[in-house]
Amino acid sequence: MKIGLDISGGDFAPKATIAGAILASKLLAENQQIVLIGDQDIAKQHIEQAGENPAFFEYIHAPDTIGMSEHPTKAIAQKPDSSISRGFQLLKEGAIDSFASAGNTGAMLVGAVFSVKTIPGVIRPAIATNVPKVKSGFGILLDVGANADCKPEMLPQFGLLGSLLAEHVYGIQKPTVGLLNIGEEAEKGNMLTLAAHPLLKENDRITFIGNIEGRELFDDKADVIVCDGFAGNVVLKMAESFYMLTRQKGLDDPFFERFNYEQYGGSPILGVNAPVIIGHGISSPEAIKNMVLLSRNMVESNIVEKIKSAFN
């Protein structure tokens, strides 16, 4: 197994990404190797400074970087030697089994769709994230940013994508699916949720339990919560603020500790033909480590083939 990692993407790259790769490498099996994609000389220099052997990794030299503020489509086309462009080329060729980056989110989405492409039958890929539950564990929320505007028929697909991720990567048996809405009643909501509700209810590939209000997001009512990418991204950013607020207030609470993004590493793009993980721009070495481990778990679970089969 070859796990591709962009070492140039992220606010603290390459130091944090390489440090995270070193941490992850100690937890991988002998047949699992991290492929570092970025400036090869800088990567080896950082690894040697950390007292580690550069031979433990493979390297793909990609001297260019796509900045966080660059236009995704233009940057992918105009910077073929960037770490993100090279990573997706390798993924397309099958030279790596997965690709992860804490760099430009838009470029990661564009790269995924235009290189390995969307799985046939999937209308639009979605980004999924973990939502901590009060009692224990976590649920899956999607979409959280790939599709700001959605058609009603996309939400049942998100429900199926999230269910497959929950079951095969996270081991949640028979995951339930809820629709994020402003009320429990089927008659409530905007045009999107009103149209999507009956489609979710009629879909026999998922276990739909009805609407989920914002106050129910962190309980055990649903394992998978679906919404459009606009609402999902607002919820994601609000949830991320919980952990920062508790830190600022000096509060020590096990539940809010689980809102720390570092524990989850990154957010998978579901619905494309290879495992692709997007990391937080401020990813620390711990977050990078967990992003690599999530990449490994997605490859081991064969989640992409299971999604292909479900949408065939």
mmCIF file of C-alpha atoms in Angstrom, residues 66-72 104:
data_model
loop_
_atom_site.group_PDB
_atom_site.id
_atom_site.type_symbol
_atom_site.label_atom_id
_atom_site.label_comp_id
_atom_site.label_asym_id
_atom_site.label_seq_id
_atom_site.Cartn_x
_atom_site.Cartn_y
_atom_site.Cartn_z
ATOM 1 C CA ILE A 66 -0.833 25.820 -4.799
ATOM 2 C CA GLY A 67 -1.535 28.589 -2.306
ATOM 3 C CA MET A 68 -4.652 28.666 -0.164
ATOM 4 C CA SER A 69 -6.030 31.740 -1.958
ATOM 5 C CA GLU A 70 -5.344 30.618 -5.522
ATOM 6 C CA HIS A 71 -8.170 29.818 -7.931
ATOM 7 C CA PRO A 72 -8.476 25.996 -7.797
ATOM 8 C CA ASN A 104 -6.177 24.278 -0.934
#
